[in-house]
Coordinates of N, CA, C and O in Angstrom, one line a residue:
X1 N 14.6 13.9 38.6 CA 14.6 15.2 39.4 C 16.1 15.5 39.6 O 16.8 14.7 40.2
X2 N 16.7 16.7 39.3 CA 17.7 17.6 39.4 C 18.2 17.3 40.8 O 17.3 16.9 41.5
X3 N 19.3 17.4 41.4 CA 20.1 17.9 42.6 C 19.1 19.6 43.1 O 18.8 19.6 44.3
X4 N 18.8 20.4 42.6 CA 18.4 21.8 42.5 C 17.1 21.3 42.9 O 16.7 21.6 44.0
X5 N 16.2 20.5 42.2 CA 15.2 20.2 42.3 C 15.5 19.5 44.1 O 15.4 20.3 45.0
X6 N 15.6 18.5 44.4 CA 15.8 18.0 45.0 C 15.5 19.0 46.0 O 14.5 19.1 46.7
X7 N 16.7 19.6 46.1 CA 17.1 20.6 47.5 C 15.9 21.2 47.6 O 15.3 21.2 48.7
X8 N 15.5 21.6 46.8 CA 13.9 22.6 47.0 C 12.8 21.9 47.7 O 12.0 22.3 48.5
X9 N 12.9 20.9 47.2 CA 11.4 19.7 47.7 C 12.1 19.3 49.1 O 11.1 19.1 49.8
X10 N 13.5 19.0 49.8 CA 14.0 18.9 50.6 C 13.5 19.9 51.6 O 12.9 19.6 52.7
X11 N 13.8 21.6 51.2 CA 13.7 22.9 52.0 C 11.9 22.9 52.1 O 11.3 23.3 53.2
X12 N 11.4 22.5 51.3 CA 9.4 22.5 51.5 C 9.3 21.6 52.4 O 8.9 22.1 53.5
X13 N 9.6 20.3 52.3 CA 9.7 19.2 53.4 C 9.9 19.9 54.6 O 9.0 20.0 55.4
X14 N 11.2 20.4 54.9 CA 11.4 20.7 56.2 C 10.8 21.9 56.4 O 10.5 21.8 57.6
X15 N 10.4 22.9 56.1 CA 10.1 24.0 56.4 C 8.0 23.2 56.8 O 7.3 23.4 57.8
X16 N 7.8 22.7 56.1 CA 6.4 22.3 56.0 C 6.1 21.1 58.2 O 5.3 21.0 59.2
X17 N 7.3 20.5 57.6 CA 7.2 19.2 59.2 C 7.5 20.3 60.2 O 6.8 20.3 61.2
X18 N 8.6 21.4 60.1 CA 8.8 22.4 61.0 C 7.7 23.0 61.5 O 7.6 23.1 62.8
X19 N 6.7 23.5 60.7 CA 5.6 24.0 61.2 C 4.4 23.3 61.8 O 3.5 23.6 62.6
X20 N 4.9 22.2 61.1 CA 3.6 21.1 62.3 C 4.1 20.7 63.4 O 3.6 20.0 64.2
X21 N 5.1 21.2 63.4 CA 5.9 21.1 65.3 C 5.0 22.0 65.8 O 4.5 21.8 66.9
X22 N 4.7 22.9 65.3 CA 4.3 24.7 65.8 C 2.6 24.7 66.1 O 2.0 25.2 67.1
X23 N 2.1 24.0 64.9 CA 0.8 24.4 64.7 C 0.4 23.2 63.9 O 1.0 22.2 63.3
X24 N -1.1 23.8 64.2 CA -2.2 22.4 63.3 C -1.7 22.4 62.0 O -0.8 23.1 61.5
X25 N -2.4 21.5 61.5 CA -2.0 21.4 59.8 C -2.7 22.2 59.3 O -2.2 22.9 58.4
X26 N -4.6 22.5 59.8 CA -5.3 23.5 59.2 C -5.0 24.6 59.3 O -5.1 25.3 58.3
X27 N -4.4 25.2 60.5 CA -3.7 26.5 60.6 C -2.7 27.2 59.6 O -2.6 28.4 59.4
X28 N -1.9 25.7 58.9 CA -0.5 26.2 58.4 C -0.9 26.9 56.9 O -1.7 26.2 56.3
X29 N -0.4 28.0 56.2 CA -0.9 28.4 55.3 C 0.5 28.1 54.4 O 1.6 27.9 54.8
X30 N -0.1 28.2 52.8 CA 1.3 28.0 51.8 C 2.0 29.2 52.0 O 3.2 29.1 51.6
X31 N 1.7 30.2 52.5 CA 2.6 31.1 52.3 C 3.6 31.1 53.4 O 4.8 31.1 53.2
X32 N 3.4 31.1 54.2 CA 4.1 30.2 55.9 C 5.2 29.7 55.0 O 6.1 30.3 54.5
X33 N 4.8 28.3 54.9 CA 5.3 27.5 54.2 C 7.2 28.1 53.3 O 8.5 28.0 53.5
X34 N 6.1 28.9 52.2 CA 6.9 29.1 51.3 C 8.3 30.2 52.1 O 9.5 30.0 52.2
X35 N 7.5 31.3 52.6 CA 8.3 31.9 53.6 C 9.5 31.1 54.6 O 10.6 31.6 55.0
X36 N 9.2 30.4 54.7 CA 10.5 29.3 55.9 C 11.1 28.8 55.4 O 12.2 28.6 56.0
X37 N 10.8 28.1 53.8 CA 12.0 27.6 52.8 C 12.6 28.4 52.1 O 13.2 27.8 51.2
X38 N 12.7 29.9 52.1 CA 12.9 30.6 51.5 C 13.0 30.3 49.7 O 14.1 30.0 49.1
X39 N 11.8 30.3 49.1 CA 11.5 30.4 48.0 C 10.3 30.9 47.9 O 9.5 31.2 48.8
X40 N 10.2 31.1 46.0 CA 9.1 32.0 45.6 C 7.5 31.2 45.4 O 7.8 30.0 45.2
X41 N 6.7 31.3 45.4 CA 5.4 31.2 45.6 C 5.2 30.0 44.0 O 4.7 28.9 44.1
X42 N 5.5 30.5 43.2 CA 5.8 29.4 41.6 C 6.7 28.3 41.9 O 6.9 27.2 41.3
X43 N 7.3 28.7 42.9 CA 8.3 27.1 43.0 C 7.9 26.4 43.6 O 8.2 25.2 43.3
X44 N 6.8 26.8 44.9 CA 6.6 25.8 45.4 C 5.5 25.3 44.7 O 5.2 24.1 45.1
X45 N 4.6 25.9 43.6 CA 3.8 25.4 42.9 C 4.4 24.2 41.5 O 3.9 23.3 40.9
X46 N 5.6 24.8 41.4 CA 5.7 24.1 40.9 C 5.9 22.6 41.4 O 6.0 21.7 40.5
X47 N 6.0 22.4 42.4 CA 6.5 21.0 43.0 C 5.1 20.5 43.3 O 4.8 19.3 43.0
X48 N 3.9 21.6 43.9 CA 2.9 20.7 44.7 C 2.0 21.4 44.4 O 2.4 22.6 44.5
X49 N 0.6 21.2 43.9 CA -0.3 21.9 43.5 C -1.2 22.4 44.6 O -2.0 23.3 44.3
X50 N -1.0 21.9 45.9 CA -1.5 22.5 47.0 C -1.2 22.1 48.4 O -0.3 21.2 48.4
X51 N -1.7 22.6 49.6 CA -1.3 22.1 50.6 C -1.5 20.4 50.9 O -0.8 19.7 51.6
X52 N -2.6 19.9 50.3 CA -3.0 18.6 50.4 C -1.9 17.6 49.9 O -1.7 16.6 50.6
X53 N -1.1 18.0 48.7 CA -0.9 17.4 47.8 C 0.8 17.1 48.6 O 1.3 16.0 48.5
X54 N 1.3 18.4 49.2 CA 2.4 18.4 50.2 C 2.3 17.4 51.3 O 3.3 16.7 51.6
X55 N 1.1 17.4 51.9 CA 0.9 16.7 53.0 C 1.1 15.1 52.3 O 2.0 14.3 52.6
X56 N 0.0 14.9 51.3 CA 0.2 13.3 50.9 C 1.3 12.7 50.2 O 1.5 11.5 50.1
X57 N 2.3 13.7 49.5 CA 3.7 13.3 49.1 C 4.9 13.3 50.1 O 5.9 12.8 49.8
X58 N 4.7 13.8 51.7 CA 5.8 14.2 53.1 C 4.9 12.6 53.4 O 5.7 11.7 53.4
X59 N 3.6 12.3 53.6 CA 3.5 11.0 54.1 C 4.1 9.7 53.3 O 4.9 8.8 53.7
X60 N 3.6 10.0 52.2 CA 4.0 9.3 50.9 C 5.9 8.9 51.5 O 6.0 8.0 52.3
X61 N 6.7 9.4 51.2 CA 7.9 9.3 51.3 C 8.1 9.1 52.9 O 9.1 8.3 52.9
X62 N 7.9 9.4 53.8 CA 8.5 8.7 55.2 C 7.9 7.7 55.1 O 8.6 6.8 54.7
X63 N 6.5 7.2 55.3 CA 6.3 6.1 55.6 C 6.5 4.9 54.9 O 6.5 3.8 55.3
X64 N 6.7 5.5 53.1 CA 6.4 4.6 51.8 C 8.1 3.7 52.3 O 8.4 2.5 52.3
X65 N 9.1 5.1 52.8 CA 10.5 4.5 52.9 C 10.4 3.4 54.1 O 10.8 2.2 54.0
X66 N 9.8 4.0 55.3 CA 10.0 2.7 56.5 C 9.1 1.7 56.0 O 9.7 0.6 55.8
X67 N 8.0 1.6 55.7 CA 7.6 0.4 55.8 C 8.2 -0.8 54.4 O 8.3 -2.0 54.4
X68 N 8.6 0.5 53.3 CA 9.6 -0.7 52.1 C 10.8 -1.0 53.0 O 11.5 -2.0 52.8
X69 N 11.0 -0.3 53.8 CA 12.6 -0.8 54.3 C 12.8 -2.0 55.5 O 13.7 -2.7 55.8
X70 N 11.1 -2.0 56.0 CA 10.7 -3.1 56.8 C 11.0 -4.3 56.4 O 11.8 -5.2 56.9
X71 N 9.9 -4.2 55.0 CA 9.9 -5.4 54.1 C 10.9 -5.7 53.8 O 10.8 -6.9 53.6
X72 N 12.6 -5.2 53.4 CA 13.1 -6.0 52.9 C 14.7 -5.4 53.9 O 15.5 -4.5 53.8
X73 N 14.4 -6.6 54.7 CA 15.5 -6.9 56.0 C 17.0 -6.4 55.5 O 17.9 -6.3 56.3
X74 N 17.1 -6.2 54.4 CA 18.4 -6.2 54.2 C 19.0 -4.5 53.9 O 20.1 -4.0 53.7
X75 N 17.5 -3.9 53.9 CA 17.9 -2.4 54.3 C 17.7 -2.2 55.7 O 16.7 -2.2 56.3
X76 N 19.2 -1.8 56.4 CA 19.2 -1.6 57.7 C 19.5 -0.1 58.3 O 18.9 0.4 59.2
X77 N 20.3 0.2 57.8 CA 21.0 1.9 58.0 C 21.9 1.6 59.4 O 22.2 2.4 60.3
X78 N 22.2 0.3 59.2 CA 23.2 0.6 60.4 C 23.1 -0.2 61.3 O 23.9 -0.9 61.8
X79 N 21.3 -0.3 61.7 CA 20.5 -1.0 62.9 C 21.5 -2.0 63.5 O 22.0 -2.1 64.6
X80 N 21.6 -2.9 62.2 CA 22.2 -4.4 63.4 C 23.4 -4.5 62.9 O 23.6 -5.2 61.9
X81 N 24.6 -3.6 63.7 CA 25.6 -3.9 63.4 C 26.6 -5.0 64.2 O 27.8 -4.9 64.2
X82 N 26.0 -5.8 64.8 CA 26.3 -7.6 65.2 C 25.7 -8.1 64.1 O 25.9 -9.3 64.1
X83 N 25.1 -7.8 63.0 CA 24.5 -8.5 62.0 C 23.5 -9.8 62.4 O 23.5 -10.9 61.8
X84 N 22.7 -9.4 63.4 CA 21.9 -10.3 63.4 C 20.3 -9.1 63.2 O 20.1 -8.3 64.1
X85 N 19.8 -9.1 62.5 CA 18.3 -8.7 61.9 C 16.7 -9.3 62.6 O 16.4 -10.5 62.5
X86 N 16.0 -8.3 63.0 CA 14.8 -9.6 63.8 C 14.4 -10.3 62.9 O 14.4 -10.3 61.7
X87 N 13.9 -11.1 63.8 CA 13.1 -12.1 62.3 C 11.8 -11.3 62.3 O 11.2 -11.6 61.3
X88 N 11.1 -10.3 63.1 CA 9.6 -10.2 62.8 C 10.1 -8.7 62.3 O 10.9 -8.0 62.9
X89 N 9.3 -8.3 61.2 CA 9.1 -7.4 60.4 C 8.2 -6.0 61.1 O 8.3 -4.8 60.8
X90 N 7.4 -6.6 62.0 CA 7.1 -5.6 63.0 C 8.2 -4.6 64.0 O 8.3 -3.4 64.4
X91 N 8.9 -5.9 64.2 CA 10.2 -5.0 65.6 C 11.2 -4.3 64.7 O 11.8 -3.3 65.1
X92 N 11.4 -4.9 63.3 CA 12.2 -3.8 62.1 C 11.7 -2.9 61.8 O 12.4 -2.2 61.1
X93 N 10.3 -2.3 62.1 CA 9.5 -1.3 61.7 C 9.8 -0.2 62.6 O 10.0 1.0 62.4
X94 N 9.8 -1.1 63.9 CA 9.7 -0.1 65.3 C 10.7 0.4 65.3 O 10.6 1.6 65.7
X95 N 11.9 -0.1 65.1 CA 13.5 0.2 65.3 C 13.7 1.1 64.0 O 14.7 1.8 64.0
X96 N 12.8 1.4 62.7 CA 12.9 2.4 62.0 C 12.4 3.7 62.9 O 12.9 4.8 63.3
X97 N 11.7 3.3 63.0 CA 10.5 4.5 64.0 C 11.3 5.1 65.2 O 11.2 6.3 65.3
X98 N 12.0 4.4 66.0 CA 12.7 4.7 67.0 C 13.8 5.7 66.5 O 14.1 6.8 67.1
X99 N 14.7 5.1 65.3 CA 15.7 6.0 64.6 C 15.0 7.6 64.6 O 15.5 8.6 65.1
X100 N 14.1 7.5 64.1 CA 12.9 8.9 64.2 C 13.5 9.4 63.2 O 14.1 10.4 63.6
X101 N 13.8 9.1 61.6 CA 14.5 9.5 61.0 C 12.8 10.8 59.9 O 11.7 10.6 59.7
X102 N 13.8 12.1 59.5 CA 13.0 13.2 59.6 C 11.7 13.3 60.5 O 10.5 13.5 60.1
X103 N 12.1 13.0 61.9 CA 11.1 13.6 62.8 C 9.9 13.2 62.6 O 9.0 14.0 62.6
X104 N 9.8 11.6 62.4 CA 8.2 10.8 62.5 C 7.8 11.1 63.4 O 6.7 11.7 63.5
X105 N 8.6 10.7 64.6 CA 7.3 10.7 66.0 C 7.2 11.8 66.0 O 6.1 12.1 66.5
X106 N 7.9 12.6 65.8 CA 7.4 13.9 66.3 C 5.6 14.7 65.3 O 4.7 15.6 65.5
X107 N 5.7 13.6 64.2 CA 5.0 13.9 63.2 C 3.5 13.2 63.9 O 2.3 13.4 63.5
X108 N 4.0 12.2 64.8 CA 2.9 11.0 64.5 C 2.3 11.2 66.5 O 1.6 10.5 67.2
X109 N 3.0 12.6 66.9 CA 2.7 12.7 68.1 C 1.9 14.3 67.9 O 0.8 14.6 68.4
X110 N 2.5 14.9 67.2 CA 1.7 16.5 67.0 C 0.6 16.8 66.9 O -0.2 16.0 66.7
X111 N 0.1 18.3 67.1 CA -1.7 18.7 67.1 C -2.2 17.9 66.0 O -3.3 17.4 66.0
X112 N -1.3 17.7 64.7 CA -2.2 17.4 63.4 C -2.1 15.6 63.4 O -2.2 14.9 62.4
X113 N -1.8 15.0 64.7 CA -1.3 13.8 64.4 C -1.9 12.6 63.8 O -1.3 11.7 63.3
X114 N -3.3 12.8 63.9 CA -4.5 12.2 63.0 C -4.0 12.0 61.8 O -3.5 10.9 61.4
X115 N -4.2 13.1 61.2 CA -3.6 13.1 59.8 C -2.9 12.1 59.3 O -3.2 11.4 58.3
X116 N -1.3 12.0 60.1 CA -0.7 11.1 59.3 C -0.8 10.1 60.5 O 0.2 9.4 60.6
X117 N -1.3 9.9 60.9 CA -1.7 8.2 61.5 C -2.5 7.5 61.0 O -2.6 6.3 61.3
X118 N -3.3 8.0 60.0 CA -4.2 7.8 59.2 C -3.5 7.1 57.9 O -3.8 6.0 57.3
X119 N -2.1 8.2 57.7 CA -1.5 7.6 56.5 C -1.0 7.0 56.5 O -0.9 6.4 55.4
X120 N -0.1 6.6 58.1 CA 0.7 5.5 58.4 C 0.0 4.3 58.4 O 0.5 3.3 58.0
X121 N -1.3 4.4 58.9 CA -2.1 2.7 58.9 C -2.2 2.4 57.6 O -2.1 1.2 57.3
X122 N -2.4 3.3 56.6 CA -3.0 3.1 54.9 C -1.5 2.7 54.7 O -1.7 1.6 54.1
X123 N -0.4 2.8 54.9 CA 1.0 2.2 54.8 C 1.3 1.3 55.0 O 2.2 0.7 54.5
X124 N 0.7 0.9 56.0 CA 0.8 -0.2 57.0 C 0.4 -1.5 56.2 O 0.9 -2.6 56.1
X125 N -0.9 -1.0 55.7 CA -1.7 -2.3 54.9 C -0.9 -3.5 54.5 O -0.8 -4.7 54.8
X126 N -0.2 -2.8 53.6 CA 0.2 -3.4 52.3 C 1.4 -4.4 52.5 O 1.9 -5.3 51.8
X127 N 1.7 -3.9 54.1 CA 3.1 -4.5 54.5 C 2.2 -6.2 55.2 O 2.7 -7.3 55.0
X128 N 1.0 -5.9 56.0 CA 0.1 -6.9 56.4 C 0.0 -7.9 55.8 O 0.3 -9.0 56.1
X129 N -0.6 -7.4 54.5 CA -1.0 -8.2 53.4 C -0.1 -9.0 52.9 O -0.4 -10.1 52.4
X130 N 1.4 -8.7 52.9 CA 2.5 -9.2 52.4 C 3.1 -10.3 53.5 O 3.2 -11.5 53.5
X131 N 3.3 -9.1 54.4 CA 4.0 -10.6 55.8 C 3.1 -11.5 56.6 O 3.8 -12.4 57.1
X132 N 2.3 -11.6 56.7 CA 1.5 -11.6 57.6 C 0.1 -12.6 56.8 O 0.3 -13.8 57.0
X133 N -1.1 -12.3 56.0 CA -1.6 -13.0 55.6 C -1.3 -13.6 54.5 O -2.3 -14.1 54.0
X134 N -0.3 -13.6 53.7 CA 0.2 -14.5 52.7 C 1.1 -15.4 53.1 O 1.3 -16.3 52.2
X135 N 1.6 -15.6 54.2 CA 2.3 -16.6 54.7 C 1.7 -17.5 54.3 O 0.7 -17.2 53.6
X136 N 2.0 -19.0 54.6 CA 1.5 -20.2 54.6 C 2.7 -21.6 55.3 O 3.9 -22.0 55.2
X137 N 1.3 -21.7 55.9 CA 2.1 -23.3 56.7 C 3.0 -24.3 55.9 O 3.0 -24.4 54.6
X138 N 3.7 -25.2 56.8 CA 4.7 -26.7 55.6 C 3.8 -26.7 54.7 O 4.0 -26.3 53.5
X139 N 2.4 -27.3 55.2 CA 1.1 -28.2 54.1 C 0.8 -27.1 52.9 O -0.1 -27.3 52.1
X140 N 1.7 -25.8 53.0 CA 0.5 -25.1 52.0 C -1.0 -24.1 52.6 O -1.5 -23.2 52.0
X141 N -1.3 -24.4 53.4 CA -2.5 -23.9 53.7 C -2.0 -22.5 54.6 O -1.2 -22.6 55.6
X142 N -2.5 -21.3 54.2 CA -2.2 -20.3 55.3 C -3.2 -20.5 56.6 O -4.4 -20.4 56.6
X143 N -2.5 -20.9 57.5 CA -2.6 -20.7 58.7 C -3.3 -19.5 60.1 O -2.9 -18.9 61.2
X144 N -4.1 -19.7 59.4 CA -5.2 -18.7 60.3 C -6.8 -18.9 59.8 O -7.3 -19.6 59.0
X145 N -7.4 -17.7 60.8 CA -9.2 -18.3 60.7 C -9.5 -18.2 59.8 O -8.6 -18.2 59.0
X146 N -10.8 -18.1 59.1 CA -11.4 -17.6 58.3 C -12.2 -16.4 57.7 O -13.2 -16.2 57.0
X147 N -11.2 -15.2 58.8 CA -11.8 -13.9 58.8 C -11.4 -13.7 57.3 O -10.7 -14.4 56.7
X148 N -12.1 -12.4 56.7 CA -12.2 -11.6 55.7 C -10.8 -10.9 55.4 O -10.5 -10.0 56.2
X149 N -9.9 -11.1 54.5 CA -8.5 -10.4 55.0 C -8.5 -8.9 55.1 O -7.6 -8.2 55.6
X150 N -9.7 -8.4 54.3 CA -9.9 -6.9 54.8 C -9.8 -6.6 56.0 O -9.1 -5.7 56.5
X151 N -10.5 -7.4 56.7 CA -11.1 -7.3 58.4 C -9.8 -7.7 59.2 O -9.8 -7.5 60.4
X152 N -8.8 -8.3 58.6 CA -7.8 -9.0 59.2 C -6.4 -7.7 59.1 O -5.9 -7.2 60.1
X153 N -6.2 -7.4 57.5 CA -5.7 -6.1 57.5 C -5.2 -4.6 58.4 O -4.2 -4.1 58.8
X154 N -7.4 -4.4 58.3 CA -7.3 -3.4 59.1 C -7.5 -3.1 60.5 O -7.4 -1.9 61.1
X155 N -7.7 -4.4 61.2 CA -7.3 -4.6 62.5 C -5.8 -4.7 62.8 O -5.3 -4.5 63.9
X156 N -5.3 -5.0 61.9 CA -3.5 -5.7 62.6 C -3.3 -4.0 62.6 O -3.2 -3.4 63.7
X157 N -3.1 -3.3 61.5 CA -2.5 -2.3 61.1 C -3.2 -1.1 61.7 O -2.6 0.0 61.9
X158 N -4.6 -1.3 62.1 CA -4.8 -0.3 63.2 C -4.4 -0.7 64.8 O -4.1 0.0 65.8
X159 N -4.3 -2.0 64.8 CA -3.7 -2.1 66.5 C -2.1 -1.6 66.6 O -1.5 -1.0 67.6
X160 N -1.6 -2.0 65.3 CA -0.2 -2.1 65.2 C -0.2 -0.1 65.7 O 0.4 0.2 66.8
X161 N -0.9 0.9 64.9 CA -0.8 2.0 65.2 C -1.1 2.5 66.4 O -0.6 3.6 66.7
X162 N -2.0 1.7 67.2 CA -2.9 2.7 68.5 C -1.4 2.4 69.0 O -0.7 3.3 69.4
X163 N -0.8 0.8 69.1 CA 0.1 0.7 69.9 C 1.8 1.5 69.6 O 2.8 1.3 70.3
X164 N 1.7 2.3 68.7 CA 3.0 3.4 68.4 C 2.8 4.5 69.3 O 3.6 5.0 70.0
X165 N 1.0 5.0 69.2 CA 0.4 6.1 69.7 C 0.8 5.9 71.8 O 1.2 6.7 72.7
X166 N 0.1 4.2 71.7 CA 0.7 4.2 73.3 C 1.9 4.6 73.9 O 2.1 5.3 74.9
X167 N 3.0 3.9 72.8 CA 4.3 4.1 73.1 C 4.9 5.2 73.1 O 5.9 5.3 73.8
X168 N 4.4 6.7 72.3 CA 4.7 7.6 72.2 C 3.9 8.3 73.5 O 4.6 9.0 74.3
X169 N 2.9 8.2 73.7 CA 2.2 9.0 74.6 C 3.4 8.3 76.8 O 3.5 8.9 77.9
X170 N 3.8 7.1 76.3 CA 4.3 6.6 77.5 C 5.9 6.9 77.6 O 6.7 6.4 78.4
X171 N 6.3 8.1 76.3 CA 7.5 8.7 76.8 C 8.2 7.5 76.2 O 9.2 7.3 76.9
X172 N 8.0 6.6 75.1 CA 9.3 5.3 74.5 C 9.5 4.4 75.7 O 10.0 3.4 75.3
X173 N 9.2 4.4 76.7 CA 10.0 3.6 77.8 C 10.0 2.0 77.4 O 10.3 1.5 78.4
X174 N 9.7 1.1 76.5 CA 9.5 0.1 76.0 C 10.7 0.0 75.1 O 11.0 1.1 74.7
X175 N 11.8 -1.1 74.5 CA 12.6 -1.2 73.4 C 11.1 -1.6 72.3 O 9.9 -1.8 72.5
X176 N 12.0 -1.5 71.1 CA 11.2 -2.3 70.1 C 11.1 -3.7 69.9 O 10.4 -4.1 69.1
X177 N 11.9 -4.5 70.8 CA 11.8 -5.7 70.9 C 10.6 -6.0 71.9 O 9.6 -6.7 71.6
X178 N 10.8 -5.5 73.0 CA 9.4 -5.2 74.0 C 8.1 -5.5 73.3 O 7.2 -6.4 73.4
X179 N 8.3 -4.6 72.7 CA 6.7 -3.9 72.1 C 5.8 -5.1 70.9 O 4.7 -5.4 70.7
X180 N 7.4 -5.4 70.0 CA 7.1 -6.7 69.3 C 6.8 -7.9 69.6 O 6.5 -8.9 68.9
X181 N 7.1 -7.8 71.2 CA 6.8 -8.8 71.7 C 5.1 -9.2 72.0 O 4.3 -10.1 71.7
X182 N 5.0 -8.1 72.7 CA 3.2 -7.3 73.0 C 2.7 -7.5 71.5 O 1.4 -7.6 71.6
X183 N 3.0 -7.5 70.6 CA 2.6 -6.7 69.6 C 1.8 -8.6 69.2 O 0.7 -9.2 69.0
X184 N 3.1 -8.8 69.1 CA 2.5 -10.7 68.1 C 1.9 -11.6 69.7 O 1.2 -12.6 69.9
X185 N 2.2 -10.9 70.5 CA 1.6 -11.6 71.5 C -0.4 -11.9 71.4 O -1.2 -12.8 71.8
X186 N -0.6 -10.5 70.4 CA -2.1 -10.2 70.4 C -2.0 -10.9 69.3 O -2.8 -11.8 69.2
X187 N -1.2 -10.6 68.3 CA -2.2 -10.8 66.3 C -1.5 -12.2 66.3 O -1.4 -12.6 65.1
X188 N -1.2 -13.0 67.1 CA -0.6 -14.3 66.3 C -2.1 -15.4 66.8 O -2.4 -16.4 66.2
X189 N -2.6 -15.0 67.9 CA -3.5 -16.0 67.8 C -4.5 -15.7 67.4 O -5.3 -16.6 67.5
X190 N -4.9 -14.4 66.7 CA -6.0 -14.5 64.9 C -5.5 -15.1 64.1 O -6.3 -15.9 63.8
X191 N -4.3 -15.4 63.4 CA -3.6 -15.7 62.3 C -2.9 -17.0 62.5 O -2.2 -17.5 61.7

């Protein structure tokens, strides 16, 4: 993709998260849309074949970025400049989240906030699956019950969410170290 390209899917992005400040997501029409980025009606088709398609490529890219940038500690943007990094992959999540970089909470707090909480736990998964139940003890053996790792998955990654939802609705008053603390306080004795 072009620099030209770029900027345009950039001006849709923002023009698009701008309006879910404003309004529902069902409310928002492409033409809204197209109107606030100032471009033509073909451009923006050309990038997204519809409003759906907008919505799951704006989730796609914030969340696909924080939660890959979770996973690998050594993307920080600055965070730990004592250079010391958490060890838990959860409190690196939160400390992305807190940055609020393009206006997540604000995304993951709005009338349409379902929506992408929905997309964030589906994001969430994969990061589960990686840190979390693939681990394994000295002996080799991973180290937890013998739940179903689906069932293991979609409980961490929906608690892990309600508790962003708490944090947001409680005004942040928590660090992300706090919350990581709460957080493995609950999922470490399933695992």
């Amino acid at each position: 993709m072009d620099r030209r390209q770029q900027k345009t899917r950039k001006a849709i992005f923002q023009s698009f998260t701008a309006l879910l400040g404003e309004k529902s997501y069902n409310n928002i029409t492409v033409q809204e849309i197209i109107n606030r980025a100032d471009i033509g009606r073909s451009t923006f088709y050309a990038h997204f074949e519809t409003k759906d398609d907008l919505l799951k490529e704006l989730c796609s890219e914030l969340f696909g970025h924080i939660v890959n940038s979770a996973m690998d500690c050594t993307h920080t943007h600055g965070l730990y400049s004592d250079g010391r990094a958490p060890e838990s992959v959860f409190c690196h999540l939160l400390q992305h989240l807190q940055e609020n970089d393009s206006n997540i909470l604000g995304l993951l707090s709005c009338e349409s906030s379902e929506i992408f909480l929905r997309y964030f736990k589906d994001s969430l998964n994969e990061l589960v699956r990686v840190q979390l139940l693939n681990q394994q003890d000295e002996s080799g053996r991973r180290s937890r019950t013998d739940l179903p790792d689906e069932f293991l998955i979609n409980h961490i990654s929906g608690s892990f969410v309600e508790m962003v939802q708490w944090w947001l609705k409680g005004h942040r008053k928590q660090t992300p170290q706090e919350l990581d603390g709460y957080f493995r306080a609950v999922i470490e004795p399933i695992l």
